[in-house]
Short mmCIF file of C-alpha atoms and ligand atoms in Angstrom, two decimals:
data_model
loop_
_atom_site.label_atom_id
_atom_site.label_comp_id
_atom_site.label_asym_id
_atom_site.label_seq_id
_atom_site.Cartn_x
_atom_site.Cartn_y
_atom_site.Cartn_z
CA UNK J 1 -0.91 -9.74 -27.41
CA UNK J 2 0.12 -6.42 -25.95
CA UNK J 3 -0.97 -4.91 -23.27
CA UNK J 4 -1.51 -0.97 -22.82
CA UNK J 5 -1.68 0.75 -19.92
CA UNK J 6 -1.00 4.58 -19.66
CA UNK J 7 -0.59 5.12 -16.18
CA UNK J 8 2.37 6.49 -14.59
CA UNK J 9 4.23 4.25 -11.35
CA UNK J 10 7.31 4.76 -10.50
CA UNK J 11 9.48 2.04 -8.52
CA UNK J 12 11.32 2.42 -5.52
CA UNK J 13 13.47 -0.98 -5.47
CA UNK J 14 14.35 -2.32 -2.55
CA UNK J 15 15.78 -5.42 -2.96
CA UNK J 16 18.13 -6.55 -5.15
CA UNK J 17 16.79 -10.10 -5.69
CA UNK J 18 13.54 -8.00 -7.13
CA UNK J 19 15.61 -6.60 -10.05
CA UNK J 20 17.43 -9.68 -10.78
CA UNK J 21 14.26 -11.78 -11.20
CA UNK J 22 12.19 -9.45 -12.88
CA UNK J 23 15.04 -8.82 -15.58
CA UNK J 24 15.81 -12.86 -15.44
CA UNK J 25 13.48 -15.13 -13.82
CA UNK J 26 10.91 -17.16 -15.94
CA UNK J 27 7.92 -19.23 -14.97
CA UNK J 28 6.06 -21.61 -16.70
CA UNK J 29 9.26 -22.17 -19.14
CA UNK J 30 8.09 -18.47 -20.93
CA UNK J 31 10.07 -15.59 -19.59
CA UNK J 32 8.06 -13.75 -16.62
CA UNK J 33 6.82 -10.81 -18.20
CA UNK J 34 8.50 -8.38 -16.25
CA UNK J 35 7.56 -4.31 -15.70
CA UNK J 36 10.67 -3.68 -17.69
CA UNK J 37 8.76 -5.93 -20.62
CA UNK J 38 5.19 -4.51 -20.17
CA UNK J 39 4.29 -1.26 -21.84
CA UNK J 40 3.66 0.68 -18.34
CA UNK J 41 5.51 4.34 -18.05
CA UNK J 42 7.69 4.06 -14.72
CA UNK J 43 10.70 5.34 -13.33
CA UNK J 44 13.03 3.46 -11.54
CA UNK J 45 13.95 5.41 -8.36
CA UNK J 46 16.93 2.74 -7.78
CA UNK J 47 17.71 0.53 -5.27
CA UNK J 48 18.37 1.69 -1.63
CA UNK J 49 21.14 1.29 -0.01
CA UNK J 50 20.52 0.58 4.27
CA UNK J 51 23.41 1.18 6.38
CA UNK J 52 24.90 -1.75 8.37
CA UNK J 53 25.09 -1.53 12.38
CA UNK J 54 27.56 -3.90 14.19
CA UNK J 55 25.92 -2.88 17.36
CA UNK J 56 22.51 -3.25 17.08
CA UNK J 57 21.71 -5.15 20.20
CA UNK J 58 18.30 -6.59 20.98
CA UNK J 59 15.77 -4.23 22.55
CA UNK J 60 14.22 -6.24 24.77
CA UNK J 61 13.23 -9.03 22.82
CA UNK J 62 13.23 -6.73 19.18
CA UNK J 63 15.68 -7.82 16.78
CA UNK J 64 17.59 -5.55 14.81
CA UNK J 65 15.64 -2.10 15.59
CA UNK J 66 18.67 0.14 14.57
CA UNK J 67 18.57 -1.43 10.88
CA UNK J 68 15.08 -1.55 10.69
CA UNK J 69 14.50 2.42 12.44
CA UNK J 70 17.36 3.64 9.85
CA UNK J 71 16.57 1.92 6.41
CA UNK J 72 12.94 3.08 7.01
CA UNK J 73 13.99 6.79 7.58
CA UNK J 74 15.56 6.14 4.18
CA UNK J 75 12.44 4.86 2.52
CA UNK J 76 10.31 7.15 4.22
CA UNK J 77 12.43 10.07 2.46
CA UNK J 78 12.02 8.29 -1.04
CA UNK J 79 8.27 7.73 -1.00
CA UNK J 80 7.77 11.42 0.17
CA UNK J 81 9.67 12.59 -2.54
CA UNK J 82 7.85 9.91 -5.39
CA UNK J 83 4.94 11.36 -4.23
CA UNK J 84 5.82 15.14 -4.31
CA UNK J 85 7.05 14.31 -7.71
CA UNK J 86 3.33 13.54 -8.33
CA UNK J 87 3.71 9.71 -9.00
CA UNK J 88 2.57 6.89 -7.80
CA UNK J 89 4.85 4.80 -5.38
CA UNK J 90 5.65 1.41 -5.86
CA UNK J 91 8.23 -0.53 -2.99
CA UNK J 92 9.20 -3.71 -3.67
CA UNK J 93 10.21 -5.84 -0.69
CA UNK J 94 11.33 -7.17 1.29
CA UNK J 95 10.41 -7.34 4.85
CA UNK J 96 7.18 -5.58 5.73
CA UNK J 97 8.51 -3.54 8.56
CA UNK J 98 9.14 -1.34 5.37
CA UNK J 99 5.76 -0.99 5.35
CA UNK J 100 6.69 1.84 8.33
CA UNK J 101 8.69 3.96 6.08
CA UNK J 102 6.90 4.05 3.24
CA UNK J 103 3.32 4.73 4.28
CA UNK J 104 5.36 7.51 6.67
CA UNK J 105 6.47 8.75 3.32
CA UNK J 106 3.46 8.69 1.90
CA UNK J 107 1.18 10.32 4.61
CA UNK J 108 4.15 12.86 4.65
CA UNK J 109 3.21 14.10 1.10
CA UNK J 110 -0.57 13.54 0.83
CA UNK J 111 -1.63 13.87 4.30
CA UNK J 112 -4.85 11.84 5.79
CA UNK J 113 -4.65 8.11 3.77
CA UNK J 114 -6.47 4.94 3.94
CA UNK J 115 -4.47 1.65 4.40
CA UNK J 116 -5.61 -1.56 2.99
CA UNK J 117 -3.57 -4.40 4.78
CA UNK J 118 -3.88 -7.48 2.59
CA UNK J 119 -2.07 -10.10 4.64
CA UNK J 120 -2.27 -13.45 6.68
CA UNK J 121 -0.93 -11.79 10.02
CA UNK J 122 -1.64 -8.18 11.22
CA UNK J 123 1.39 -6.99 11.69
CA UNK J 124 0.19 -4.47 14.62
CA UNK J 125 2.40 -6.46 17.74
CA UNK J 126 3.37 -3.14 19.86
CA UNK J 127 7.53 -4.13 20.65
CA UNK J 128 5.71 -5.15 24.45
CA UNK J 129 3.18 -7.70 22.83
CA UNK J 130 5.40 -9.09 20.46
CA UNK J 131 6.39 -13.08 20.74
CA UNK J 132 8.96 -13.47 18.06
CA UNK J 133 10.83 -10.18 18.16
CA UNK J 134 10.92 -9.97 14.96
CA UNK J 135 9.66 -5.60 13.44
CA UNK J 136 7.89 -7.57 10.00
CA UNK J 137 5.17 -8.34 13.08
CA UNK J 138 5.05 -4.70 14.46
CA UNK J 139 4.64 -1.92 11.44
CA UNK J 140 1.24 -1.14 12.28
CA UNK J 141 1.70 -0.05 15.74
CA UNK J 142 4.22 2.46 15.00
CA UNK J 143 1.86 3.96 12.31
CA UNK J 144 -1.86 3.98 14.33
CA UNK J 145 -2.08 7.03 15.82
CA UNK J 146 -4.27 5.19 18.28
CA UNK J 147 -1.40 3.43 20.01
CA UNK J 148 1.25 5.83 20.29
CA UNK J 149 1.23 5.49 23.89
CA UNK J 150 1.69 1.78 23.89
CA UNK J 151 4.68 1.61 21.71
CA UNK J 152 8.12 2.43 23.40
CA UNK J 153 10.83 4.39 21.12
CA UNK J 154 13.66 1.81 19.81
CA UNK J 155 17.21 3.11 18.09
CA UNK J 156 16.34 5.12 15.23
CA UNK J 157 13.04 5.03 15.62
CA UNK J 158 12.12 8.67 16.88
CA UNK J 159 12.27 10.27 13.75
CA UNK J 160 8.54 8.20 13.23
CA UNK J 161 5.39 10.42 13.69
CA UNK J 162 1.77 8.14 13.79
CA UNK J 163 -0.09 9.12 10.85
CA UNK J 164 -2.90 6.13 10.41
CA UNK J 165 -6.16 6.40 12.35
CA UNK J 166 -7.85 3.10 13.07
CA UNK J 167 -10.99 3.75 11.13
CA UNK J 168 -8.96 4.14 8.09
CA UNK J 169 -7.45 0.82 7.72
CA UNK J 170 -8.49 -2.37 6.70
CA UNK J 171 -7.19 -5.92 6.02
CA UNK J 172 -7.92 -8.64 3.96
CA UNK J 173 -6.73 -12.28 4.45
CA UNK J 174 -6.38 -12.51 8.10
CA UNK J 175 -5.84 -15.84 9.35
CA UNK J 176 -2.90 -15.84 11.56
CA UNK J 177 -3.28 -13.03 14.10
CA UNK J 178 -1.38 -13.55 17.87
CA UNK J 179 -3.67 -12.75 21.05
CA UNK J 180 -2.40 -9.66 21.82
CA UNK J 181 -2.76 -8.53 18.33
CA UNK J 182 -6.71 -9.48 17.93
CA UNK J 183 -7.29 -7.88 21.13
CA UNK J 184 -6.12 -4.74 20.11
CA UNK J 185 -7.76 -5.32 16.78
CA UNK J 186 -11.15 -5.46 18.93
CA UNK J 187 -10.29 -2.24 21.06
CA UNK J 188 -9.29 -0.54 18.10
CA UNK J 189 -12.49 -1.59 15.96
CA UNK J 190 -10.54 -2.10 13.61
CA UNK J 191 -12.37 -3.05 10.14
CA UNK J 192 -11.03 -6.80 9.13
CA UNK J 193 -11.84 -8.93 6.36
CA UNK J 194 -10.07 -12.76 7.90
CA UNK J 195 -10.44 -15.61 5.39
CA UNK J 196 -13.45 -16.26 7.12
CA UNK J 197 -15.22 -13.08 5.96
CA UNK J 198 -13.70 -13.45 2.18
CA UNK J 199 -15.46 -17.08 2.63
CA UNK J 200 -18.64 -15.52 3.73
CA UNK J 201 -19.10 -12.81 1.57
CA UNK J 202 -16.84 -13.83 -1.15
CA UNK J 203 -14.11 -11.26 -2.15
CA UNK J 204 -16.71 -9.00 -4.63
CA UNK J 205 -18.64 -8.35 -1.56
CA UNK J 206 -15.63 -7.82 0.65
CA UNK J 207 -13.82 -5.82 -2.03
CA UNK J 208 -17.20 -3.71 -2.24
CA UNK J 209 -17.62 -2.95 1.29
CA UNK J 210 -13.38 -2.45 2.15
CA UNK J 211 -14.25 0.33 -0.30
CA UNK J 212 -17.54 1.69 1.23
CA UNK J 213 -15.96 1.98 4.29
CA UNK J 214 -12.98 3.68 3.46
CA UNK J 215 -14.41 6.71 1.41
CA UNK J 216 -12.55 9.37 -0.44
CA UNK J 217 -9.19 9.48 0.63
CA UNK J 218 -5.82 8.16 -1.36
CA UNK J 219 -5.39 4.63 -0.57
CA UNK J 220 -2.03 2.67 0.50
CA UNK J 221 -2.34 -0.75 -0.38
CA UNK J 222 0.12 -3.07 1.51
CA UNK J 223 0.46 -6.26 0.25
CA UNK J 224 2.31 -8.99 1.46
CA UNK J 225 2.54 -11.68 -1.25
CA UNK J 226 1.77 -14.79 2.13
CA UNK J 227 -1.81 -13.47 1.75
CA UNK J 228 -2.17 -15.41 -0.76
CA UNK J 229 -2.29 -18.98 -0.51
CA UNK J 230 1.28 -20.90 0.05
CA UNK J 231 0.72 -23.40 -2.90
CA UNK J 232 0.61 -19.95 -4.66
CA UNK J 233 3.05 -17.87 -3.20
CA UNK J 234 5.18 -20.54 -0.78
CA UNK J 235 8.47 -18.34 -1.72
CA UNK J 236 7.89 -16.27 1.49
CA UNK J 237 9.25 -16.03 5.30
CA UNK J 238 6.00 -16.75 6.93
CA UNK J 239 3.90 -19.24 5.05
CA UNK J 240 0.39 -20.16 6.40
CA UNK J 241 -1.80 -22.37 4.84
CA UNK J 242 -5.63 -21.08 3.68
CA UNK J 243 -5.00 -18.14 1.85
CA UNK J 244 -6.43 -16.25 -0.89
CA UNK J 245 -6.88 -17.89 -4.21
CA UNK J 246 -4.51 -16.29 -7.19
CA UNK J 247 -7.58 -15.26 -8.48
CA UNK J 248 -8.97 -13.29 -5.22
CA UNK J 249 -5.47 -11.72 -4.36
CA UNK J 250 -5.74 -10.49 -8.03
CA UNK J 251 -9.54 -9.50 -8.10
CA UNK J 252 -8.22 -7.44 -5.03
CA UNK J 253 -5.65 -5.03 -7.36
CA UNK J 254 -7.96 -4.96 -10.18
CA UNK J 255 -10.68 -3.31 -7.67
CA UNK J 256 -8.72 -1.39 -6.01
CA UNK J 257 -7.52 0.10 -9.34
CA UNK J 258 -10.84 1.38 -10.36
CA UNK J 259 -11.15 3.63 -7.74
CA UNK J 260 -8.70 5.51 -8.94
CA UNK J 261 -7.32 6.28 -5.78
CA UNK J 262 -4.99 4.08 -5.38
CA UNK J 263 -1.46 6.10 -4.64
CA UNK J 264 0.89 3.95 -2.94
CA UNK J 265 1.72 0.15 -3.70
CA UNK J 266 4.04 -1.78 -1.37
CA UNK J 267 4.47 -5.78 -2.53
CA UNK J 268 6.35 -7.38 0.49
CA UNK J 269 7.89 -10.72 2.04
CA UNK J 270 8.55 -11.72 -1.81
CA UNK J 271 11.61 -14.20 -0.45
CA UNK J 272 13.68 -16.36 -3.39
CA UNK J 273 15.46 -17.67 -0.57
CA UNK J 274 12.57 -19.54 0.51
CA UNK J 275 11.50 -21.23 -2.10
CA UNK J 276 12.61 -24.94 -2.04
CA UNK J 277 12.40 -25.13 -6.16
CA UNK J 278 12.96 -23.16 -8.86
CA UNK J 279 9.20 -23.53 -9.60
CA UNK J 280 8.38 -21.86 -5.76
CA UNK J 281 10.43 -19.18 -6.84
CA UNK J 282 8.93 -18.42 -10.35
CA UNK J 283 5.43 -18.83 -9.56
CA UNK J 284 5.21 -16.53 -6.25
CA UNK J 285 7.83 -13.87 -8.20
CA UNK J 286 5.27 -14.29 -10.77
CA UNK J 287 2.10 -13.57 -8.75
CA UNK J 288 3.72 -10.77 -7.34
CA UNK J 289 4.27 -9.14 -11.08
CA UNK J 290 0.62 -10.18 -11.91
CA UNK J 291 -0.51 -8.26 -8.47
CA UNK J 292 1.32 -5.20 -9.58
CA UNK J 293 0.19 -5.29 -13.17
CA UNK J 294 -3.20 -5.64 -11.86
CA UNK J 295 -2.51 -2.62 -9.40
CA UNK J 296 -2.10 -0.53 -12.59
CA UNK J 297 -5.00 -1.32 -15.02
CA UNK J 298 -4.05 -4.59 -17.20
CA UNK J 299 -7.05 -6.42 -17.20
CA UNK J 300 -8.16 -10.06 -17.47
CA UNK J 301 -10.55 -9.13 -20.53
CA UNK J 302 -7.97 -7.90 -22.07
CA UNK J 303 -6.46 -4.28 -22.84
CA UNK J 304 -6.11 -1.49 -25.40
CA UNK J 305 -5.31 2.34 -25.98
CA UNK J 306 -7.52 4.30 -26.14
CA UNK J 307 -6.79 5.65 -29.54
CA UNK J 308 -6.33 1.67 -31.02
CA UNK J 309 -7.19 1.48 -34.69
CA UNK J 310 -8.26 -1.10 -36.56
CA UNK J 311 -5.61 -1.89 -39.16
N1 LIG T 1 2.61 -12.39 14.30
C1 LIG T 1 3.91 -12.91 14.05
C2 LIG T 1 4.97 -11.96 14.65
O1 LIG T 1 4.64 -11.03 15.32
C3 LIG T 1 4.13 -13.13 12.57
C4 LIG T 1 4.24 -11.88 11.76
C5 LIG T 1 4.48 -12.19 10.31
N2 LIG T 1 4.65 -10.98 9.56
C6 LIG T 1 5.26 -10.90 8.39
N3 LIG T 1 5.37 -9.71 7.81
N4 LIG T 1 5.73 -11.96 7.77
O2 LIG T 1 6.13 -12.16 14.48
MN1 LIG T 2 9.79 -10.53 6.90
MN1 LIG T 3 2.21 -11.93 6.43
MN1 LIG T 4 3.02 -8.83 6.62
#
């Protein structure tokens, strides 16, 4: 069975674990059918290379803000120039502070963008709300226009300009947000779909309106692979049980794909190092590849080009 797809997506890799495993890594005993393997048209924009800092003391509580502030600058370069090159950007993490850089990046070439957050946390702790220190919590602040004022310049950080409004983001899979963070959710009025809502409305309806809300504008879609359910996806830094099924994080791609619209893919937290088997490993490396695929048109009913003849 081969699948076609003739759209374009270009990959910015950012990890080096990502290249090894998709070139490598197997699951289920068959060989993980890797973007290399599948008959999308991409270019590989190569691997990054982030510059080391000996001194990058804590900032208050925030870890490692001069790595984080300077790799992003890096990424935010990349993206911009992916998209000025016409193409659609795909980063693969990694930690999702790189989430910072590349929607920069992207906003940079395309201008006004909606962001669909699919995650278990928010990711929106300002560096003064923050209780673990750690920037993978904080990439939303430093994008939302909104709270500018509330987030303090770290080390390398200055060269970041807000380029989000509130109204145009959304998440999916909410279900471990800190205090601070759903209060400025609430101030914000921020649109969120928590696990609650996808139980409500079920994710067709929650797909449906995520899209109704957001209106004609080129869509960033950030996923980090601990939305989905841990007995999925348990290969990841911050596991929390209740997530989306495989089958909802993937109905989520596939709909987001028919608008059309979608411009800008970042797949995050995708950890090897935290998987406690081999199997952890292959299966949430594995959901991650079926995400992306899923991102660019292959389809559960199956696929073919458009010009397929019958032999
Ligand atoms: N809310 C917690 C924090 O601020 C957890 C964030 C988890 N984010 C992630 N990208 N894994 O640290
Ligand atoms: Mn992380
Ligand atoms: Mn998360
Ligand atoms: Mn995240």
């Amino acid at each position: 069975v081969c699948i076609y797809v003739h759209v374009c997506l270009c990959l910015c890799l950012c990890l080096r674990i990502w290249q090894t495993l998709f070139s490598k890594a197997t699951y289920r005993g068959k060989p993980i059918k890797s973007l290399n393997q599948s008959n999308f048209i991409y270019i590989d924009y190569g691997n990054l290379q982030f510059e080391e800092f000996a001194d990058d003391e804590p900032v208050g509580v925030v870890k490692n803000a001069k790595a984080v502030g300077s790799a992003n600058q890096r990424l935010s370069e990349a993206v911009h120039a992916i998209k000025k090159d016409g193409h659609t950007s795909v980063m693969l993490g990694g930690d999702h502070s790189l989430a910072i850089g590349s929607i920069h990046g992207h906003a940079a070439a395309v201008g006004e963008l909606s962001v669909v957050w699919v995650d278990a946390h928010a990711d929106i702790n300002t560096p003064m709300t923050t209780e673990t220190g750690n920037l993978h919590g904080q990439p939303m602040s430093f994008l939302l226009r909104e709270l500018r004022s509330k987030t303090p310049t770290l080390p390398n950080f200055s060269w970041i300009k807000p380029c989000v409004s509130a109204k145009n983001l959304v998440y999916i899979g909410l279900r471990d947000v800190d205090p601070a963070e759903h209060f400025i959710l609430k101030l914000l009025g921020v649109k969120a779909f928590s696990m609650t809502e996808v139980d409500q409305l079920g994710i067709s309806r929650v797909m449906e309106q995520t899209c109704d809300y957001l209106l004609q504008k080129p869509i960033h879609l950030s996923y980090d692979v601990d939305a989905v359910d841990p007995s999925v996806t348990p290969a990841t830094g911050t596991p929390v049980i209740g997530g989306l099924t495989y089958r909802e994080g993937l109905y989520v791609t596939e709909y987001l794909c028919q608008t059309g619209r979608l411009s800008a893919v970042d797949m995050v937290e995708v950890n090897p190092l935290r998987g406690q088997t081999e199997q952890e490993v292959q299966s949430t490396v594995g959901t991650a590849v079926d995400l992306l695929l899923g991102c660019f048109g292959r389809q559960r009913e199956g696929n073919h080009a458009p010009d397929y003849q019958l032999p």
